[in-house]
Amino acid sequence: MLIALLPGDGIGPEVIAQAVRVLEALECGLVFETAPVGGAAYKAAGHPLPPATLDLARRADAILFGAVGDPDCDSLERAFRPEQAILGLRKELGLFANLRPAKLFPELADASALRPEVASQIDMVIVRELTGDVYFGEKGMRRTAEGLRQGYDVMAYDEAEVARIAHAGFKAAQARRGKLCSVDKANVLETSQLWRDVVNEVSADYRDVELSHMYVDNCAMQLVRNPGQFDVIVTGNLFGDILSDQASMCVGSIGMLPSASLDAAGKGLYEPIHGSAPDIAGQGKANPLATILSAAMMLRYSLNLPAPADRIEAAVARALAGGARSFDLGGTVDTEAMGDAVLAGL
Ligand code: IPM
Ligand code: MG
């Protein structure tokens, strides 16, 4: 099975290297091919998502992605900025369903921004829509009638886009504790009113799932007040982006959260939810666990290899139980040594 490795920028190559070590140790017949993406690709090939990289992503059975984002590129025209690479991959490959599980490793209760008794309740999945919303609506800069500069980004969802992510949310809930909370802003936004109506319609197919609705502002509050109430959250692209960063700090660190971005057939791109962290790049300070856990999700969801996926997750738990703590977790264990600790736990 061919795995496309797209390490990207900043700490991306460092965390991908550790995930590859872990995957290689499992000896499950994976073949790796690497291609540049993001700012690295812009610098090497003039585009954040060069055709050869997109081609590799299409050919591969699964994609393991590091991170994109490079301050050197912040003043480029938007089409050439590193972030366009991940947005382009999601759109081109139809990766509309983004699963972001957040669960507290008991060993990390002290690293959570929440009190341990609150944090220990967290075990949820955020199902984030990934190819629509304000991210992909019409956008631009224009002048108002008064001559003022105005930036605009259109938020829009059609009912088919909402229905397919709602199905993904209900299915995720069926496979877990049977509770789905749909998060929107229907008290203000028409996009959200349609979202809520369609989620209610789709719920007719899932009588066994307990559905609730919540406004996104309330959800942000509930995530820190009582995160244990959530099983599966389904939400749009922008709200899911924000809520998943928040959920990550509730489980100790943004360096811990993996994600899967899936198309309708289950092909996927796997990436840590964190960014390229240019401030710590090249210093061995990055936590590779989110990427290693993303590799486990890849084995489980796209490659149908649940046993090695379990082994990785157990090894991460063992590494943490053994005291391995990267800098984001308040420790001093460097990136490679975190990888060593996971390898030792396999
Ligand atoms: C994420 C990231 C991306 C997003 C950026 C890098 C474009 O924040 O995957 O959460 O906003 O989706
Ligand atoms: Mg984000």
Short mmCIF file of C-alpha atoms and ligand atoms in Angstrom, two decimals:
data_model
loop_
_atom_site.label_atom_id
_atom_site.label_comp_id
_atom_site.label_asym_id
_atom_site.label_seq_id
_atom_site.Cartn_x
_atom_site.Cartn_y
_atom_site.Cartn_z
CA MET A 1 0.00 0.00 0.00
CA LEU A 2 1.30 3.39 -1.05
CA ILE A 3 1.44 6.16 1.54
CA ALA A 4 1.96 9.72 0.35
CA LEU A 5 4.11 11.60 2.86
CA LEU A 6 3.60 15.34 2.67
CA PRO A 7 5.72 16.78 5.50
CA GLY A 8 5.26 20.45 4.62
CA ASP A 9 6.63 23.33 6.67
CA GLY A 10 8.00 24.17 10.10
CA ILE A 11 7.75 21.23 12.45
CA GLY A 12 5.91 19.15 9.82
CA PRO A 13 9.01 17.22 8.65
CA GLU A 14 10.11 16.56 12.24
CA VAL A 15 6.81 15.05 13.36
CA ILE A 16 6.32 13.08 10.13
CA ALA A 17 9.77 11.52 10.54
CA GLN A 18 8.77 10.09 13.91
CA ALA A 19 5.45 8.76 12.60
CA VAL A 20 7.30 7.04 9.76
CA ARG A 21 9.69 5.37 12.21
CA VAL A 22 6.71 3.99 14.10
CA LEU A 23 4.95 2.80 10.94
CA GLU A 24 8.12 1.15 9.64
CA ALA A 25 8.61 -0.69 12.92
CA LEU A 26 5.16 -2.25 12.52
CA GLU A 27 6.21 -3.87 9.23
CA CYS A 28 2.80 -3.87 7.63
CA GLY A 29 3.98 -3.60 4.05
CA LEU A 30 3.62 0.14 3.52
CA VAL A 31 5.55 1.90 0.76
CA PHE A 32 6.29 5.59 1.29
CA GLU A 33 6.69 8.31 -1.29
CA THR A 34 7.40 11.90 -0.24
CA ALA A 35 6.48 15.16 -1.97
CA PRO A 36 6.81 18.83 -1.03
CA VAL A 37 3.76 20.83 0.01
CA GLY A 38 3.04 24.28 1.42
CA GLY A 39 5.73 26.92 1.72
CA ALA A 40 8.40 24.30 1.08
CA ALA A 41 6.77 23.48 -2.24
CA TYR A 42 6.35 27.13 -3.13
CA LYS A 43 10.05 27.67 -2.56
CA ALA A 44 11.05 24.54 -4.49
CA ALA A 45 8.52 24.52 -7.29
CA GLY A 46 6.70 27.86 -7.29
CA HIS A 47 3.37 26.54 -6.04
CA PRO A 48 2.15 25.34 -2.61
CA LEU A 49 0.44 22.33 -4.20
CA PRO A 50 2.49 21.37 -7.27
CA PRO A 51 0.85 19.03 -9.80
CA ALA A 52 3.27 16.20 -8.91
CA THR A 53 2.26 16.44 -5.25
CA LEU A 54 -1.44 16.39 -6.07
CA ASP A 55 -0.82 13.46 -8.40
CA LEU A 56 0.95 11.51 -5.65
CA ALA A 57 -1.93 12.27 -3.27
CA ARG A 58 -4.40 10.91 -5.83
CA ARG A 59 -2.36 7.76 -6.50
CA ALA A 60 -1.71 6.92 -2.88
CA ASP A 61 -3.90 4.69 -0.75
CA ALA A 62 -3.64 7.22 2.06
CA ILE A 63 -1.91 10.50 2.79
CA LEU A 64 0.06 11.41 5.89
CA PHE A 65 0.36 15.16 6.13
CA GLY A 66 2.53 17.25 8.47
CA ALA A 67 1.68 20.93 8.55
CA VAL A 68 1.77 24.00 6.32
CA GLY A 69 2.39 27.63 7.13
CA ASP A 70 5.48 29.75 6.68
CA PRO A 71 5.83 33.38 7.78
CA ASP A 72 8.06 34.03 4.74
CA CYS A 73 4.99 33.46 2.59
CA ASP A 74 2.46 35.57 4.49
CA SER A 75 2.60 38.46 2.07
CA LEU A 76 2.21 36.35 -1.07
CA GLU A 77 -0.96 36.57 -3.09
CA ARG A 78 -3.43 34.24 -1.36
CA ALA A 79 -3.34 31.60 -4.14
CA PHE A 80 0.36 31.00 -3.43
CA ARG A 81 0.19 30.86 0.36
CA PRO A 82 1.07 27.56 2.06
CA GLU A 83 -2.42 27.10 3.53
CA GLN A 84 -3.82 26.83 0.02
CA ALA A 85 -2.09 23.45 -0.24
CA ILE A 86 -4.17 21.80 2.46
CA LEU A 87 -7.34 23.56 1.35
CA GLY A 88 -6.64 22.46 -2.23
CA LEU A 89 -6.02 18.85 -1.22
CA ARG A 90 -9.25 18.74 0.78
CA LYS A 91 -11.24 20.19 -2.10
CA GLU A 92 -9.57 18.30 -4.97
CA LEU A 93 -9.83 14.96 -3.19
CA GLY A 94 -13.33 15.56 -1.84
CA LEU A 95 -12.22 15.06 1.77
CA PHE A 96 -15.39 16.49 3.29
CA ALA A 97 -15.52 14.60 6.58
CA ASN A 98 -12.94 15.59 9.16
CA LEU A 99 -12.86 13.48 12.33
CA ARG A 100 -11.05 15.02 15.29
CA PRO A 101 -11.18 12.77 18.33
CA ALA A 102 -10.38 14.35 21.68
CA LYS A 103 -9.83 12.06 24.60
CA LEU A 104 -7.80 12.64 27.71
CA PHE A 105 -4.93 10.26 28.32
CA PRO A 106 -5.25 9.86 32.11
CA GLU A 107 -1.51 10.50 32.45
CA LEU A 108 -2.05 14.01 31.06
CA ALA A 109 -4.76 15.17 33.45
CA ASP A 110 -2.32 17.65 34.95
CA ALA A 111 -1.48 19.11 31.53
CA SER A 112 -5.07 20.05 30.73
CA ALA A 113 -6.14 23.65 30.97
CA LEU A 114 -9.15 22.33 32.90
CA ARG A 115 -9.35 20.91 36.41
CA PRO A 116 -8.45 17.21 36.33
CA GLU A 117 -11.92 16.05 37.41
CA VAL A 118 -13.47 17.99 34.51
CA ALA A 119 -10.81 17.05 31.96
CA SER A 120 -10.99 13.36 32.78
CA GLN A 121 -14.57 13.28 31.44
CA ILE A 122 -13.51 14.22 27.89
CA ASP A 123 -14.07 11.56 25.26
CA MET A 124 -15.52 13.01 22.11
CA VAL A 125 -15.16 13.27 18.36
CA ILE A 126 -15.64 16.50 16.48
CA VAL A 127 -16.95 15.78 12.98
CA ARG A 128 -16.09 18.89 11.03
CA GLU A 129 -17.32 19.60 7.49
CA LEU A 130 -14.20 20.33 5.47
CA THR A 131 -14.92 21.38 1.90
CA GLY A 132 -17.56 24.09 2.19
CA ASP A 133 -18.64 27.04 4.32
CA VAL A 134 -16.98 30.42 4.45
CA TYR A 135 -13.66 28.71 3.61
CA PHE A 136 -14.71 28.03 0.04
CA GLY A 137 -17.37 30.66 -0.66
CA GLU A 138 -16.84 33.62 -2.91
CA LYS A 139 -14.28 35.93 -1.38
CA GLY A 140 -12.41 39.04 -2.21
CA MET A 141 -11.55 42.65 -1.56
CA ARG A 142 -13.69 45.47 -2.90
CA ARG A 143 -14.60 49.08 -2.26
CA THR A 144 -17.80 50.18 -0.63
CA ALA A 145 -19.87 52.98 -2.16
CA GLU A 146 -18.07 55.31 0.25
CA GLY A 147 -14.73 54.14 -1.11
CA LEU A 148 -13.74 52.09 1.95
CA ARG A 149 -11.85 48.83 1.46
CA GLN A 150 -14.08 45.86 2.29
CA GLY A 151 -13.07 42.21 2.60
CA TYR A 152 -15.78 39.60 2.16
CA ASP A 153 -16.12 35.82 2.42
CA VAL A 154 -19.45 34.24 1.64
CA MET A 155 -20.75 31.59 4.02
CA ALA A 156 -22.90 29.05 2.18
CA TYR A 157 -23.91 25.42 2.42
CA ASP A 158 -26.28 23.58 0.14
CA GLU A 159 -28.49 20.84 1.50
CA ALA A 160 -26.49 18.00 -0.07
CA GLU A 161 -23.31 19.19 1.63
CA VAL A 162 -25.08 19.35 4.98
CA ALA A 163 -26.79 15.98 4.54
CA ARG A 164 -23.58 14.08 3.78
CA ILE A 165 -21.72 15.43 6.80
CA ALA A 166 -24.82 14.85 8.94
CA HIS A 167 -24.76 11.19 7.86
CA ALA A 168 -21.08 11.04 8.84
CA GLY A 169 -21.94 12.53 12.22
CA PHE A 170 -24.80 10.12 12.88
CA LYS A 171 -22.68 7.13 11.84
CA ALA A 172 -19.87 8.24 14.14
CA ALA A 173 -22.38 8.52 16.97
CA GLN A 174 -23.78 5.05 16.23
CA ALA A 175 -20.28 3.62 16.54
CA ARG A 176 -19.82 5.34 19.92
CA ARG A 177 -22.26 6.28 22.70
CA GLY A 178 -25.13 7.21 20.40
CA LYS A 179 -25.24 10.95 21.09
CA LEU A 180 -24.91 13.61 18.42
CA CYS A 181 -24.79 17.33 19.07
CA SER A 182 -25.12 19.51 15.98
CA VAL A 183 -23.49 22.89 16.47
CA ASP A 184 -24.60 25.95 14.50
CA LYS A 185 -25.57 29.60 14.82
CA ALA A 186 -29.17 29.25 13.68
CA ASN A 187 -30.29 32.19 15.81
CA VAL A 188 -28.43 34.51 13.44
CA LEU A 189 -27.33 32.74 10.22
CA GLU A 190 -29.48 31.43 7.38
CA THR A 191 -26.71 28.96 6.53
CA SER A 192 -27.17 27.55 10.01
CA GLN A 193 -30.97 27.45 9.74
CA LEU A 194 -30.64 25.24 6.67
CA TRP A 195 -27.99 23.19 8.50
CA ARG A 196 -30.35 22.61 11.41
CA ASP A 197 -33.32 21.75 9.18
CA VAL A 198 -31.30 19.24 7.15
CA VAL A 199 -29.74 17.60 10.22
CA ASN A 200 -33.27 17.14 11.59
CA GLU A 201 -34.38 15.57 8.29
CA VAL A 202 -31.42 13.19 8.21
CA SER A 203 -32.09 12.19 11.84
CA ALA A 204 -35.14 10.24 10.64
CA ASP A 205 -32.69 7.59 9.38
CA TYR A 206 -31.00 7.31 12.78
CA ARG A 207 -33.70 6.75 15.39
CA ASP A 208 -31.11 5.10 17.64
CA VAL A 209 -29.05 8.30 17.93
CA GLU A 210 -30.02 10.98 20.44
CA LEU A 211 -29.76 14.29 18.57
CA SER A 212 -29.39 17.72 20.15
CA HIS A 213 -28.64 21.14 18.73
CA MET A 214 -26.43 23.81 20.26
CA TYR A 215 -25.38 27.31 19.28
CA VAL A 216 -21.66 27.59 18.70
CA ASP A 217 -21.09 30.25 21.35
CA ASN A 218 -22.79 28.08 23.95
CA CYS A 219 -20.77 25.09 22.72
CA ALA A 220 -17.51 26.98 23.26
CA MET A 221 -18.65 27.65 26.81
CA GLN A 222 -19.89 24.08 27.43
CA LEU A 223 -16.59 22.64 26.17
CA VAL A 224 -14.80 24.12 29.15
CA ARG A 225 -17.71 23.94 31.62
CA ASN A 226 -18.73 20.32 31.11
CA PRO A 227 -16.97 18.64 28.17
CA GLY A 228 -18.05 15.22 29.37
CA GLN A 229 -21.55 15.88 28.01
CA PHE A 230 -20.31 15.51 24.41
CA ASP A 231 -20.04 12.26 22.49
CA VAL A 232 -20.03 13.38 18.83
CA ILE A 233 -20.24 17.00 17.68
CA VAL A 234 -21.07 17.67 14.05
CA THR A 235 -20.47 21.16 12.76
CA GLY A 236 -19.45 23.33 9.83
CA ASN A 237 -15.96 24.08 8.62
CA LEU A 238 -15.28 27.35 10.46
CA PHE A 239 -16.94 26.42 13.75
CA GLY A 240 -15.19 23.04 13.68
CA ASP A 241 -11.82 24.67 13.13
CA ILE A 242 -12.25 26.82 16.22
CA LEU A 243 -13.89 24.26 18.50
CA SER A 244 -11.30 21.59 17.75
CA ASP A 245 -8.41 23.86 18.78
CA GLN A 246 -10.30 24.56 21.99
CA ALA A 247 -10.94 20.85 22.60
CA SER A 248 -7.24 20.15 22.17
CA MET A 249 -6.23 22.32 25.10
CA CYS A 250 -8.88 20.59 27.19
CA VAL A 251 -6.99 17.31 26.69
CA GLY A 252 -3.59 18.75 27.49
CA SER A 253 -2.05 20.11 24.34
CA ILE A 254 -2.68 20.85 20.72
CA GLY A 255 0.29 18.55 20.19
CA MET A 256 -1.90 15.58 21.06
CA LEU A 257 -4.83 15.76 18.61
CA PRO A 258 -4.84 13.65 15.43
CA SER A 259 -7.33 13.92 12.61
CA ALA A 260 -8.69 12.06 9.63
CA SER A 261 -10.15 13.76 6.58
CA LEU A 262 -12.19 11.30 4.56
CA ASP A 263 -13.87 11.21 1.18
CA ALA A 264 -17.11 9.38 0.42
CA ALA A 265 -15.23 6.11 -0.19
CA GLY A 266 -13.12 6.27 2.99
CA LYS A 267 -9.88 7.37 1.37
CA GLY A 268 -8.22 9.81 3.64
CA LEU A 269 -5.65 12.37 4.54
CA TYR A 270 -4.31 12.15 8.08
CA GLU A 271 -2.75 15.07 9.91
CA PRO A 272 -2.18 16.48 13.36
CA ILE A 273 -4.58 19.37 13.99
CA HIS A 274 -1.71 21.65 14.98
CA GLY A 275 0.07 23.95 12.59
CA SER A 276 3.67 24.33 11.44
CA ALA A 277 4.78 26.17 14.64
CA PRO A 278 7.63 28.07 12.93
CA ASP A 279 8.74 29.47 16.30
CA ILE A 280 9.94 26.05 17.47
CA ALA A 281 10.83 24.44 14.13
CA GLY A 282 14.19 22.70 13.94
CA GLN A 283 14.72 22.71 17.69
CA GLY A 284 13.46 19.23 18.56
CA LYS A 285 10.68 20.77 20.63
CA ALA A 286 7.73 19.50 18.60
CA ASN A 287 5.47 16.84 20.04
CA PRO A 288 5.14 14.05 17.44
CA LEU A 289 2.29 12.26 19.22
CA ALA A 290 -0.55 13.92 17.29
CA THR A 291 1.07 12.78 14.04
CA ILE A 292 1.81 9.31 15.37
CA LEU A 293 -1.83 9.04 16.48
CA SER A 294 -2.89 10.29 13.03
CA ALA A 295 -0.89 7.41 11.54
CA ALA A 296 -2.89 5.05 13.76
CA MET A 297 -6.12 6.54 12.43
CA MET A 298 -4.80 6.02 8.90
CA LEU A 299 -4.20 2.34 9.55
CA ARG A 300 -7.68 1.97 11.00
CA TYR A 301 -9.81 4.03 8.62
CA SER A 302 -8.14 3.81 5.22
CA LEU A 303 -5.94 0.70 5.31
CA ASN A 304 -8.15 -1.65 7.29
CA LEU A 305 -5.34 -2.52 9.69
CA PRO A 306 -6.97 -2.12 13.11
CA ALA A 307 -4.50 -4.32 14.99
CA PRO A 308 -1.38 -2.21 14.31
CA ALA A 309 -3.49 0.90 14.92
CA ASP A 310 -4.32 -0.42 18.39
CA ARG A 311 -0.62 -1.14 18.95
CA ILE A 312 0.33 2.46 18.18
CA GLU A 313 -2.33 3.87 20.49
CA ALA A 314 -1.31 1.53 23.29
CA ALA A 315 2.36 2.45 22.76
CA VAL A 316 1.55 6.16 23.03
CA ALA A 317 -0.30 5.52 26.29
CA ARG A 318 2.68 3.53 27.56
CA ALA A 319 5.13 6.25 26.58
CA LEU A 320 3.07 8.82 28.50
CA ALA A 321 2.65 6.48 31.46
CA GLY A 322 6.42 6.04 31.47
CA GLY A 323 6.79 9.79 31.90
CA ALA A 324 7.72 10.89 28.37
CA ARG A 325 6.73 14.56 28.16
CA SER A 326 7.56 16.85 25.28
CA PHE A 327 7.93 20.60 25.82
CA ASP A 328 4.26 21.40 25.13
CA LEU A 329 3.37 18.96 27.91
CA GLY A 330 5.67 20.66 30.37
CA GLY A 331 8.59 18.26 29.85
CA THR A 332 11.99 18.34 28.19
CA VAL A 333 11.87 15.21 26.01
CA ASP A 334 12.77 16.11 22.43
CA THR A 335 10.91 15.08 19.30
CA GLU A 336 13.09 12.10 18.45
CA ALA A 337 13.16 10.85 22.03
CA MET A 338 9.36 11.01 22.10
CA GLY A 339 9.48 8.80 19.01
CA ASP A 340 11.90 6.48 20.82
CA ALA A 341 9.51 6.24 23.76
CA VAL A 342 6.65 5.21 21.48
CA LEU A 343 8.84 2.68 19.65
CA ALA A 344 9.82 1.20 22.98
CA GLY A 345 6.16 0.78 23.85
CA LEU A 346 5.14 -1.04 20.66
C1 IPM B 1 -6.77 23.12 10.54
C2 IPM B 1 -5.96 24.34 10.16
C3 IPM B 1 -6.30 24.76 8.74
C4 IPM B 1 -7.77 25.13 8.70
C5 IPM B 1 -5.42 25.88 8.15
C6 IPM B 1 -3.94 25.53 8.20
C7 IPM B 1 -5.83 26.27 6.76
O1 IPM B 1 -6.20 25.36 11.08
O2 IPM B 1 -6.66 22.10 9.84
O3 IPM B 1 -7.50 23.17 11.52
O4 IPM B 1 -8.14 26.28 8.99
O5 IPM B 1 -8.58 24.25 8.39
MG MG B 2 -7.32 24.78 12.76
#
